[in-house]
Amino acid sequence: MIRKALSIPSVRETLRIILAVLIALTLGFIITLVVSKDPIGAYNAFLTGPVSRLNRAGEWIKESITLTLLGLAVAMVFKANLFSIGQDGQMQLGALISGIVVLYVPLPGILRIPLALIAAGLVGYLWGLIPGLLKAHLNANEIVSTLMLTAIAGRFYEFVLVTYLKPPTAGYNVSAAFPPEGLLPSFIPPFMTDLYQLFTSKANITIMIYIAIALVFVTYFIMYRTPFGYELRMVGANMKVARYGGVNTKRTIALAMAVSGILAGLAGAHLTMGIHGRVITQITASLGFEGIVVALLARNNPLMVPIAALAYGYMRAGADIMERSSDVPREMVLVIQAIIILLVTAERILPMVQKAIAERRDAGPAQPAEAEAAKGE
Amino acid sequence: MSFDVVLRSILSAAFLASVLRISTPLILPALGGLLTDLSGAVNIALEGTMIVGAFTGVIVSAYTQSWILGVLAGIAAGVFISGVLAFFHLYLKTDVILAGIAINIISSGGTIFLLYMLTGDKGSTSSLASKVVPNIDLPIFQNIPFLDQVFSGHNIFVWLAFILTALTAVMLYRTRLGVHIRAVGENPTAAESVGINVRRTQLIAMLLSGFLASLGGMDLSMAYLNGFTRDMTAGRGFIALAAVYLGGRKPWGTLIAAMVFGLADALSNQFGSMNIPSQLVSMIPYAVTILALVVYAVRQRQVIIDRARKFQERHMAEVAEAKAAND
């Protein structure tokens, strides 16, 4: 029964990821044991912190929404075997343009918010299209080009923020606070008065949660139910075969990276309009490569991305709480995160473990397989 | 400040000397990036390797009160980190980009974690009395008016950057190992068929790149600045990677490209005093790198097309010859 379940690749993959997370968490606990005066308290804060209060849970959910969008963006390019790691830049530009629209376009909220979201998606699309075209038509290394474009986006972001958006009186490099017409509304409709008040005051989760969930299904649909998605997966599986099979690989590559940019741009809009309520300096700090972790944990499957994002967002939120309530710095979670990436991506670990088990079994006296073979003879 | 004043300060010896200093922590890791790139793997972990080298050098020098021991420990740490990357990439078949990202994350997080544990401060090692490496003045420049200012008062790492570029060039084009590294990167299957140990060659390239990146990191913490600050590499490992491509994947080209980045950095400091926004100036090298990437790709394609045409012409000539012989 168990062996049968284990022979299904997806079950094995899921098991492997859960195992990797558990190993990493155990190592995290060992580190805590070594460094902390109160390791149990610290690890308890890490593991249960995010659900201990409503406002903390709210932070966790908001973080997970950003991570979901980033994870979807990465899953799409990784599925096409493109190492586009420019999500951070796309996200920054998305945040910037959404801030500009919100601050300077005098429209009612019902028009201004969608306009800002569309602008953020569009700018992400364009910032993904550039390396996409370079890769598709010139075979320019997408890792380097996306890294460069991210660096450019980051500097442009700070330049516009400091030069144009920052009010002369502001002490920090931040824009003016967004007007109410520019903030995403709460995910609870206002007529449910009690809940509405509870959530807007304690854990202001916005309608972005619905948009994110919808985008999970849209991304899944695009990747698994459309010709483009089919071509994208074919390019990812084997570029030469795809080209030989008549796939317009150039178009697919450019489009995959551009569409992925839309999702990252929207993640940026969520940062400004859903979390901070203004454009702030270094808004994507520490989010740069997090989408990659989420996509890895979800094995590039869009439907698994929100689950991975929730799990991973939980870890990040827990680390923040642990830092505040104990003597263990939040960077411990970075160690856990790196170990998860290494364990999940090390393709040879499982075969090596299997081989080791098989060898041990070979050394043992009873051999069920051999006995059966002998019977057959 | 007027343009005139800025121009004069740019053309001064002190400015050129500062370009050399700013470029050094880019040149050293860029050489490392070049070696791994030529051997066929993009070493995105340069950033993490640098920060670990910078941290270890400072901590060990503070506790032993010896800059030599600090530097040696920093090198050991950098080589170890790249060894971890090599182990995962070459032996466990982890994708080198993802393993590199993991190394960067664990390096940034791990150094801050240890910093806090050792000093109780998450920002910097200002509470520790760490050592700096000594400066070296070359006597040959001493009596030349302008050059003595450009080339005086530089630390060991500045000189090492130039020496190691020369050594890298010699190693790549004049030694067996260099030929092996380039062959493995060009076509691993072909390299293997002539008896080159592909995995070992890539391992050596990666360890050397760890050595070079750790020197770049220590230049920041033990020469350029006195002490370690969290995330003090600030993306230099990625810029170094870009310098490899901007420099056309050649040692001296990489050095010049790294100095172009250093120059842009120094210029953006200067322009900050005029009304030219420093962020826009510091963008230029990245844009140039993308352009270089495009130019490189176009040229590469032209080479392939030319080769194909030559092959075709030769083939047609042979066919014509054979036909003539038959007639």
XYZ file of C-alpha atoms in Angstrom:
704
model
C 0.000 0.000 0.000
C 2.644 2.495 1.113
C 5.019 1.284 -1.545
C 2.328 1.741 -4.167
C 1.707 5.321 -3.008
C 5.432 5.969 -3.041
C 5.720 4.855 -6.631
C 3.590 7.824 -7.754
C 6.055 10.632 -8.558
C 3.882 13.452 -7.225
C 3.385 11.712 -3.893
C 7.105 11.091 -3.647
C 7.866 14.701 -4.526
C 5.463 16.046 -1.902
C 6.881 13.713 0.686
C 10.387 14.782 -0.189
C 9.500 18.465 0.237
C 7.777 17.879 3.565
C 10.791 15.885 4.689
C 13.133 18.678 3.594
C 11.111 21.237 5.551
C 11.089 19.014 8.629
C 14.849 18.446 8.456
C 15.433 22.183 8.055
C 13.132 22.980 10.988
C 14.959 20.432 13.134
C 18.290 22.004 12.250
C 16.774 25.377 13.120
C 15.788 24.002 16.496
C 19.290 22.652 17.091
C 20.704 26.100 16.312
C 18.213 27.651 18.735
C 19.223 25.126 21.407
C 22.845 26.148 21.026
C 22.437 29.907 21.023
C 19.400 30.687 23.159
C 19.000 30.909 26.922
C 15.348 29.960 26.509
C 15.300 27.752 23.408
C 11.835 26.305 24.013
C 10.308 29.754 24.441
C 12.103 31.058 21.374
C 11.100 28.153 19.174
C 7.589 28.280 20.547
C 7.373 31.940 19.516
C 8.662 30.956 16.085
C 6.215 28.098 15.586
C 3.046 29.488 17.168
C 3.650 33.255 17.019
C 1.841 34.036 13.780
C -1.483 32.629 15.013
C -1.251 33.872 18.583
C -2.996 37.185 17.837
C -5.302 38.443 15.128
C -2.989 41.251 14.018
C -0.099 38.818 13.723
C -2.222 36.451 11.668
C -3.105 39.430 9.482
C 0.578 40.176 8.865
C 1.111 36.551 7.960
C -1.758 36.484 5.462
C -0.677 39.758 3.836
C 2.873 38.481 3.479
C 1.531 35.262 1.991
C -0.446 37.197 -0.636
C 2.747 38.895 -1.843
C 4.566 35.564 -1.772
C 1.774 33.881 -3.732
C 1.990 36.441 -6.529
C 5.786 36.199 -6.606
C 5.663 32.411 -6.496
C 3.267 32.331 -9.458
C 5.568 34.654 -11.387
C 8.567 32.407 -10.780
C 6.635 29.168 -11.390
C 5.658 30.360 -14.850
C 9.211 31.068 -16.051
C 10.761 28.106 -14.259
C 8.221 25.800 -15.895
C 9.600 26.995 -19.219
C 13.101 26.297 -17.869
C 13.966 30.002 -17.999
C 16.022 31.287 -15.109
C 14.500 34.715 -15.080
C 15.234 36.105 -11.626
C 14.120 39.664 -12.264
C 10.960 39.543 -10.135
C 12.423 42.003 -7.657
C 12.846 44.701 -10.296
C 9.430 44.068 -11.803
C 7.947 44.284 -8.331
C 9.700 47.584 -7.600
C 8.500 49.147 -10.824
C 4.986 47.829 -10.176
C 5.069 49.425 -6.736
C 6.379 52.682 -8.166
C 3.857 53.041 -10.980
C 0.933 52.086 -8.735
C 2.075 54.797 -6.328
C 2.302 57.371 -9.112
C -1.187 56.530 -10.380
C -2.672 56.586 -6.903
C -1.045 59.879 -5.966
C -1.477 61.826 -9.196
C -4.526 60.564 -11.095
C -7.602 62.344 -9.773
C -10.199 59.621 -10.304
C -12.676 58.093 -7.872
C -11.398 55.003 -6.039
C -13.467 52.619 -8.091
C -11.516 53.659 -11.200
C -8.218 54.691 -9.661
C -7.480 51.368 -7.968
C -8.067 49.208 -11.067
C -6.058 51.685 -13.122
C -3.161 51.470 -10.669
C -3.291 47.663 -10.707
C -3.394 47.562 -14.506
C -0.485 49.992 -14.696
C 1.521 47.848 -12.275
C 0.817 44.707 -14.292
C 1.670 46.452 -17.535
C 4.986 47.799 -16.321
C 5.865 44.346 -14.989
C 4.938 42.905 -18.388
C 7.268 45.334 -20.162
C 10.128 44.773 -17.703
C 9.752 41.036 -18.273
C 9.393 41.402 -22.036
C 12.826 43.037 -22.436
C 14.900 40.096 -21.144
C 12.363 37.787 -22.808
C 13.024 39.286 -26.236
C 16.771 39.319 -25.599
C 16.653 35.640 -24.685
C 14.313 34.644 -27.496
C 15.994 36.420 -30.384
C 19.630 36.729 -29.303
C 19.913 33.906 -26.788
C 21.255 36.462 -24.296
C 21.779 34.910 -20.862
C 18.548 35.662 -18.987
C 20.137 35.357 -15.547
C 22.531 38.215 -16.217
C 20.050 40.374 -18.108
C 17.363 40.069 -15.423
C 19.879 40.795 -12.675
C 20.978 43.925 -14.547
C 17.409 45.047 -15.191
C 16.632 44.564 -11.500
C 19.585 46.749 -10.554
C 18.422 49.415 -13.015
C 14.850 49.228 -11.725
C 16.034 49.584 -8.134
C 18.018 52.721 -8.901
C 15.217 54.190 -10.999
C 12.787 53.507 -8.164
C 14.907 55.349 -5.619
C 15.546 58.160 -8.088
C 11.849 58.818 -8.771
C 10.984 58.411 -5.107
C 13.619 60.862 -3.869
C 13.304 63.369 -6.703
C 9.575 63.498 -7.363
C 7.452 61.571 -4.873
C 9.057 62.555 -1.581
C 7.351 65.599 -0.067
C 9.895 68.325 0.799
C 9.000 68.072 4.464
C 9.465 64.307 4.776
C 12.405 63.227 6.897
C 12.647 59.762 5.371
C 12.643 58.717 1.755
C 8.924 58.032 1.551
C 6.090 59.427 -0.543
C 3.031 61.097 0.891
C 0.516 58.678 2.401
C -1.963 57.406 -0.180
C -5.435 58.958 -0.133
C -8.260 56.556 0.811
C -9.193 56.314 -2.896
C -5.844 54.650 -3.482
C -5.900 52.019 -0.766
C -7.211 48.571 -1.535
C -10.492 48.003 0.336
C -10.854 45.415 3.071
C -11.638 41.854 2.041
C -14.757 42.025 4.200
C -17.619 44.022 2.646
C -18.527 47.090 4.751
C -22.128 45.972 5.400
C -20.885 43.220 7.732
C -20.238 45.968 10.267
C -18.771 44.051 13.191
C -16.370 41.913 11.212
C -15.468 44.848 9.002
C -14.477 46.951 11.981
C -12.615 44.134 13.664
C -10.527 43.395 10.599
C -9.890 46.949 9.405
C -8.606 47.903 12.836
C -6.609 44.756 13.625
C -5.677 42.911 10.463
C -6.348 44.929 7.369
C -6.312 42.186 4.764
C -7.417 43.627 1.433
C -9.359 42.396 -1.568
C -5.962 41.446 -3.006
C -6.566 38.091 -1.355
C -9.396 37.437 -3.831
C -7.347 38.716 -6.735
C -4.456 36.473 -5.710
C -6.693 33.403 -5.437
C -8.221 34.191 -8.812
C -4.756 34.589 -10.319
C -3.756 31.182 -8.977
C -6.500 29.604 -11.066
C -5.887 31.886 -14.034
C -2.198 30.964 -14.006
C -3.079 27.288 -13.741
C -5.511 27.641 -16.615
C -2.951 29.436 -18.759
C -0.257 26.885 -18.026
C -2.326 23.707 -18.386
C -5.378 24.504 -20.487
C -4.216 26.829 -23.257
C -2.044 26.286 -26.341
C 0.412 28.856 -24.974
C 0.702 26.930 -21.731
C 1.264 23.701 -23.614
C 4.019 25.310 -25.648
C 5.508 26.825 -22.517
C 5.735 23.426 -20.857
C 7.138 21.894 -24.027
C 9.838 24.545 -24.223
C 10.613 23.798 -20.591
C 10.776 20.052 -21.140
C 12.956 20.140 -24.226
C 13.616 23.215 -26.290
C 14.892 21.356 -29.358
C 11.981 18.958 -29.478
C 9.584 21.869 -29.044
C 11.150 23.721 -31.973
C 11.161 20.579 -34.082
C 7.523 20.002 -33.162
C 6.578 23.374 -34.614
C 6.394 25.472 -31.466
C 7.209 29.125 -32.015
C 9.821 28.982 -29.262
C 10.859 32.621 -29.621
C 7.348 33.877 -29.063
C 6.780 31.448 -26.190
C 9.976 32.448 -24.365
C 9.352 36.187 -24.695
C 5.715 35.858 -23.689
C 6.407 33.575 -20.718
C 8.827 36.068 -19.218
C 6.530 39.010 -19.936
C 3.393 37.384 -18.484
C 5.382 36.365 -15.421
C 6.258 40.044 -15.062
C 2.578 40.964 -14.754
C 2.296 38.836 -11.615
C 5.445 40.318 -10.082
C 4.231 43.843 -10.929
C 0.965 43.144 -9.126
C 2.927 41.925 -6.108
C 4.550 45.355 -6.100
C 1.171 47.081 -6.218
C 0.110 44.968 -3.250
C 3.108 46.236 -1.294
C 2.148 49.878 -1.768
C -1.647 49.783 -1.943
C -2.277 46.844 0.367
C 0.478 46.897 2.980
C 2.441 50.136 3.356
C -0.080 52.659 2.065
C 2.707 54.709 0.485
C 5.824 54.338 -1.605
C 8.734 53.702 0.746
C 12.450 53.290 0.189
C 13.673 49.721 -0.371
C 10.127 48.454 -0.394
C 11.068 44.962 -1.585
C 13.837 44.491 0.972
C 14.312 40.816 1.764
C 11.640 39.753 -0.749
C 14.005 39.578 -3.719
C 14.438 35.848 -4.133
C 11.564 34.648 -1.959
C 9.361 33.912 -4.939
C 11.927 31.357 -6.030
C 11.681 29.509 -2.725
C 7.893 29.468 -2.942
C 7.944 28.189 -6.518
C 10.460 25.501 -5.581
C 8.363 24.314 -2.661
C 5.327 24.232 -4.950
C 7.304 22.375 -7.622
C 6.209 25.101 -10.080
C 2.593 23.991 -9.782
C 0.366 27.098 -9.583
C -2.268 25.323 -7.500
C 0.350 24.463 -4.880
C 1.828 27.986 -4.831
C -0.613 29.484 -2.276
C -0.053 26.550 0.077
C 3.711 26.932 -0.214
C 3.348 30.705 0.218
C 1.276 30.261 3.384
C 3.762 27.779 4.816
C 6.712 29.913 3.925
C 5.059 33.176 4.958
C 4.295 31.530 8.285
C 7.986 30.821 8.789
C 8.926 34.400 7.961
C 6.277 35.890 10.221
C 7.259 33.459 13.000
C 10.886 34.518 12.725
C 9.941 38.169 13.164
C 7.970 37.375 16.296
C 10.761 35.175 17.629
C 13.223 38.026 17.230
C 10.957 40.422 19.117
C 10.141 38.060 21.977
C 13.410 36.179 22.469
C 17.166 36.395 22.108
C 17.317 34.605 18.753
C 17.677 36.871 15.702
C 15.263 36.433 12.806
C 18.105 35.533 10.461
C 17.848 31.984 11.751
C 14.981 31.535 9.333
C 17.303 32.401 6.459
C 19.442 29.440 7.416
C 16.349 27.235 7.458
C 15.294 28.662 4.111
C 18.651 27.958 2.473
C 18.676 24.401 3.765
C 15.191 23.859 2.347
C 16.304 25.102 -1.079
C 19.373 22.891 -1.067
C 17.506 19.782 0.091
C 14.610 20.263 -2.310
C 16.788 20.942 -5.345
C 19.472 18.335 -4.740
C 18.257 15.792 -7.266
C 20.682 13.118 -6.310
C 19.954 12.988 -2.582
C 16.973 10.649 -2.837
C 18.629 8.158 -5.211
C 21.679 8.184 -2.960
C 19.575 7.438 0.092
C 17.766 4.699 -1.814
C 21.067 3.225 -2.877
C 22.339 3.277 0.683
C 19.190 1.499 1.871
C 19.448 -1.030 -0.921
C 23.073 -1.735 -0.074
C 22.222 -2.269 3.539
C 19.454 -4.622 2.481
C 21.880 -6.474 0.231
C 24.125 -7.019 3.213
C 21.253 -8.538 5.205
C 20.530 -12.279 5.129
C 16.925 -12.398 3.901
C 16.331 -11.274 0.326
C 12.651 -11.203 -0.583
C 13.304 -10.237 -4.212
C 15.965 -12.892 -4.684
C 13.891 -15.506 -2.945
C 11.048 -14.802 -5.337
C 13.389 -14.942 -8.285
C 14.723 -18.272 -7.038
C 11.187 -19.607 -6.753
C 10.535 -18.636 -10.331
C 13.501 -20.661 -11.458
C 29.244 73.190 -7.490
C 29.993 74.085 -11.047
C 30.790 71.622 -13.767
C 34.283 73.019 -14.048
C 35.153 72.128 -10.464
C 33.761 68.628 -10.821
C 35.688 68.108 -14.033
C 38.894 69.179 -12.359
C 38.318 66.850 -9.415
C 37.622 63.964 -11.797
C 40.878 64.510 -13.598
C 42.823 64.626 -10.358
C 45.189 61.945 -9.159
C 43.167 61.456 -6.003
C 40.099 60.573 -8.059
C 41.967 58.014 -10.149
C 43.368 56.503 -6.975
C 39.843 56.235 -5.585
C 38.694 54.498 -8.780
C 41.392 51.893 -8.195
C 40.248 51.419 -4.615
C 36.560 51.183 -5.497
C 37.254 48.768 -8.362
C 39.306 46.300 -6.337
C 36.383 44.563 -4.574
C 34.835 44.137 -8.047
C 37.921 42.940 -9.930
C 38.755 40.102 -7.547
C 35.323 38.408 -7.464
C 34.901 39.120 -11.186
C 37.990 37.018 -11.880
C 36.369 34.266 -9.850
C 33.174 34.658 -11.831
C 35.199 34.463 -15.038
C 36.785 31.138 -14.066
C 33.494 29.459 -13.201
C 31.781 30.970 -16.218
C 34.456 29.622 -18.538
C 34.154 26.220 -16.889
C 30.463 26.213 -17.729
C 28.648 27.293 -14.558
C 27.328 30.725 -13.598
C 28.560 31.338 -10.055
C 25.781 33.448 -8.619
C 27.131 32.726 -5.123
C 30.013 35.208 -5.480
C 28.036 37.629 -3.339
C 27.634 35.151 -0.501
C 31.231 33.979 -0.752
C 32.408 37.577 -0.480
C 30.347 38.307 2.608
C 31.556 35.153 4.348
C 35.172 36.017 3.525
C 34.687 39.571 4.761
C 33.113 38.390 7.999
C 35.563 35.602 8.781
C 38.575 37.798 8.069
C 37.387 40.482 10.465
C 36.375 38.112 13.252
C 39.544 36.024 13.146
C 41.775 39.096 12.910
C 39.980 40.622 15.887
C 40.422 37.542 18.062
C 43.973 36.675 17.017
C 45.084 40.293 16.520
C 46.847 39.223 13.345
C 45.786 40.386 9.925
C 47.610 37.508 8.247
C 45.663 34.908 10.193
C 42.488 36.838 9.457
C 43.166 36.833 5.728
C 44.084 33.152 5.738
C 40.908 32.279 7.643
C 38.856 34.414 5.271
C 40.334 32.602 2.289
C 39.639 29.249 3.939
C 36.038 30.266 4.580
C 35.553 31.464 1.011
C 37.012 28.272 -0.440
C 34.855 26.238 1.923
C 31.683 28.047 0.840
C 32.461 27.522 -2.820
C 33.264 23.917 -1.948
C 29.754 23.548 -0.560
C 28.373 25.014 -3.768
C 30.519 22.660 -5.828
C 29.469 19.677 -3.745
C 25.786 20.398 -4.269
C 26.149 21.307 -7.925
C 28.648 18.690 -9.083
C 27.888 15.758 -6.813
C 24.234 16.135 -5.857
C 23.219 17.625 -9.230
C 21.549 20.669 -7.689
C 20.944 23.410 -10.208
C 23.850 25.796 -9.841
C 21.659 28.916 -9.833
C 19.344 27.643 -7.118
C 22.229 26.321 -5.038
C 23.928 29.689 -5.508
C 20.841 31.540 -4.314
C 20.695 29.263 -1.268
C 24.376 29.968 -0.555
C 23.737 33.702 -0.791
C 20.797 33.497 1.588
C 22.633 31.379 4.140
C 25.723 33.593 3.894
C 23.853 36.837 4.437
C 21.678 35.378 7.205
C 24.428 33.318 8.801
C 26.889 36.208 9.070
C 24.272 38.489 10.658
C 23.281 35.653 12.994
C 26.864 34.996 14.082
C 27.579 38.718 14.299
C 24.727 39.088 16.752
C 25.830 36.054 18.710
C 29.436 37.255 18.969
C 28.924 40.973 19.543
C 25.292 41.410 20.535
C 25.019 43.863 17.667
C 23.268 43.107 14.382
C 24.775 46.021 12.518
C 28.546 45.935 12.561
C 31.714 44.782 14.306
C 32.491 48.277 15.565
C 32.879 46.890 19.090
C 35.689 44.570 17.972
C 39.239 45.761 17.399
C 39.781 44.080 14.054
C 42.893 44.469 11.957
C 43.404 46.029 8.549
C 45.873 44.872 5.943
C 48.942 47.059 5.438
C 49.526 49.396 2.505
C 52.308 48.848 0.031
C 54.052 51.644 -1.840
C 55.969 50.655 -4.913
C 59.251 52.560 -5.121
C 59.159 52.766 -8.930
C 56.332 55.302 -8.895
C 57.818 57.451 -6.170
C 59.530 60.046 -8.333
C 56.982 60.357 -11.123
C 54.883 63.467 -10.435
C 51.284 62.431 -11.225
C 51.572 58.658 -10.966
C 53.032 58.717 -7.475
C 49.726 60.076 -6.219
C 47.644 57.656 -8.261
C 49.607 54.611 -7.176
C 50.573 55.436 -3.612
C 48.917 54.414 -0.391
C 47.150 51.362 -1.790
C 46.541 48.238 0.228
C 47.685 44.735 -0.630
C 44.401 43.799 -2.264
C 44.641 46.559 -4.873
C 47.968 45.163 -6.027
C 46.701 41.616 -5.743
C 43.812 42.472 -8.063
C 46.227 43.342 -10.858
C 48.673 40.540 -10.128
C 45.912 37.960 -9.995
C 44.429 39.221 -13.260
C 47.801 38.621 -14.904
C 48.089 35.219 -13.259
C 44.568 34.300 -14.335
C 45.383 35.266 -17.920
C 48.545 33.166 -17.871
C 46.743 30.269 -16.229
C 43.859 30.315 -18.715
C 45.898 30.583 -21.904
C 49.301 29.127 -21.030
C 48.684 26.190 -18.740
C 47.128 22.779 -18.993
C 44.553 23.599 -16.300
C 43.462 26.716 -18.195
C 42.949 24.786 -21.409
C 41.006 22.157 -19.504
C 38.770 24.779 -17.862
C 37.961 26.383 -21.202
C 37.446 23.051 -22.927
C 35.080 21.825 -20.224
C 33.037 24.992 -20.450
C 32.941 24.928 -24.234
C 31.846 21.335 -24.603
C 31.917 18.977 -21.623
C 31.204 15.865 -23.692
C 34.053 16.565 -26.084
C 36.359 17.368 -23.170
C 35.489 14.108 -21.487
C 36.072 12.150 -24.680
C 39.690 13.293 -24.764
C 40.221 12.232 -21.178
C 39.670 15.447 -19.221
C 38.121 14.905 -15.808
C 35.197 17.295 -16.229
C 33.989 17.235 -12.679
C 37.403 17.769 -11.164
C 38.143 20.663 -13.526
C 34.869 22.365 -12.615
C 35.585 21.768 -8.932
C 38.978 23.449 -9.232
C 37.469 26.408 -11.094
C 34.850 26.805 -8.402
C 37.319 26.600 -5.512
C 39.557 29.162 -7.202
C 36.561 31.420 -7.634
C 35.827 31.078 -3.915
C 39.408 32.093 -3.180
C 39.149 35.185 -5.399
C 35.721 36.198 -4.103
C 36.860 35.931 -0.483
C 39.758 38.285 -1.254
C 37.242 40.757 -2.686
C 35.154 40.463 0.465
C 38.122 41.026 2.737
C 39.163 44.044 0.730
C 35.873 45.584 1.842
C 36.113 44.717 5.523
C 39.864 44.798 6.155
C 41.082 47.538 3.816
C 38.399 49.684 2.226
C 36.581 49.873 5.549
C 37.830 48.877 8.957
C 35.347 46.272 10.139
C 32.361 44.271 9.017
C 28.863 45.659 8.478
C 25.849 43.515 7.640
C 25.328 42.945 3.920
C 28.340 45.147 3.250
C 28.942 43.567 -0.168
C 25.748 45.338 -1.322
C 25.381 43.499 -4.622
C 29.043 43.660 -5.640
C 29.036 39.935 -6.334
C 26.334 40.448 -8.951
C 28.133 43.421 -10.477
C 31.243 41.242 -10.664
C 29.218 38.694 -12.600
C 28.150 41.423 -14.998
C 31.769 42.533 -15.420
C 32.582 39.071 -16.746
C 30.108 39.518 -19.589
C 30.923 43.183 -20.163
C 34.561 42.154 -20.407
C 33.828 39.601 -23.116
C 34.788 36.669 -20.833
C 38.495 37.558 -20.986
C 40.722 38.273 -17.931
C 41.942 41.741 -18.904
C 38.545 42.602 -20.370
C 36.991 41.607 -17.053
C 39.451 43.820 -15.190
C 38.650 46.795 -17.419
C 34.912 46.148 -17.139
C 35.163 45.986 -13.351
C 37.023 49.288 -13.432
C 34.276 50.793 -15.611
C 31.824 49.847 -12.864
C 34.195 51.307 -10.286
C 34.519 54.476 -12.330
C 30.750 54.833 -12.589
C 30.485 54.358 -8.838
C 33.149 57.000 -8.174
C 31.540 59.341 -10.700
C 28.120 58.990 -9.132
C 29.707 60.104 -5.855
C 31.151 63.152 -7.600
C 27.992 64.004 -9.493
C 26.046 63.816 -6.261
C 27.526 67.199 -5.457
C 26.248 68.608 -8.739
C 22.602 68.428 -9.643
C 22.958 65.201 -11.602
C 21.149 62.433 -9.688
C 23.634 59.801 -8.572
C 21.125 56.973 -9.127
C 20.965 57.721 -12.836
C 24.752 57.723 -13.181
C 25.098 54.455 -11.298
C 22.538 52.891 -13.677
C 24.826 53.327 -16.688
C 27.124 50.320 -16.165
C 24.135 47.985 -15.891
C 22.649 49.319 -19.092
C 26.055 48.988 -20.748
C 26.269 45.382 -19.565
C 22.953 44.582 -21.233
C 24.239 46.222 -24.400
C 27.442 44.197 -24.123
C 25.347 41.059 -23.730
C 23.484 41.928 -26.923
C 26.649 42.749 -28.853
C 28.274 39.534 -27.652
C 25.228 37.482 -28.685
C 25.020 39.102 -32.125
C 28.732 38.591 -32.714
C 28.521 34.998 -31.564
C 25.698 34.349 -34.019
C 27.656 36.025 -36.806
C 30.583 33.718 -36.087
C 28.334 30.676 -36.365
C 26.760 31.930 -39.591
C 30.204 32.619 -41.066
C 31.413 29.184 -40.117
C 28.345 27.582 -41.654
C 28.841 29.564 -44.857
C 32.510 28.601 -45.080
C 31.628 24.976 -44.512
C 28.999 25.162 -47.208
C 31.344 26.839 -49.680
C 34.034 24.255 -49.032
C 31.524 21.485 -49.421
C 30.256 22.934 -52.709
C 33.814 23.285 -53.937
C 34.518 19.659 -53.065
C 31.375 18.537 -54.853
C 32.329 20.569 -57.913
C 35.849 19.121 -57.811
C 34.555 15.577 -57.554
C 32.229 16.223 -60.453
C 35.089 17.639 -62.527
C 37.205 14.592 -61.700
C 34.388 12.254 -62.732
C 33.967 14.049 -66.034
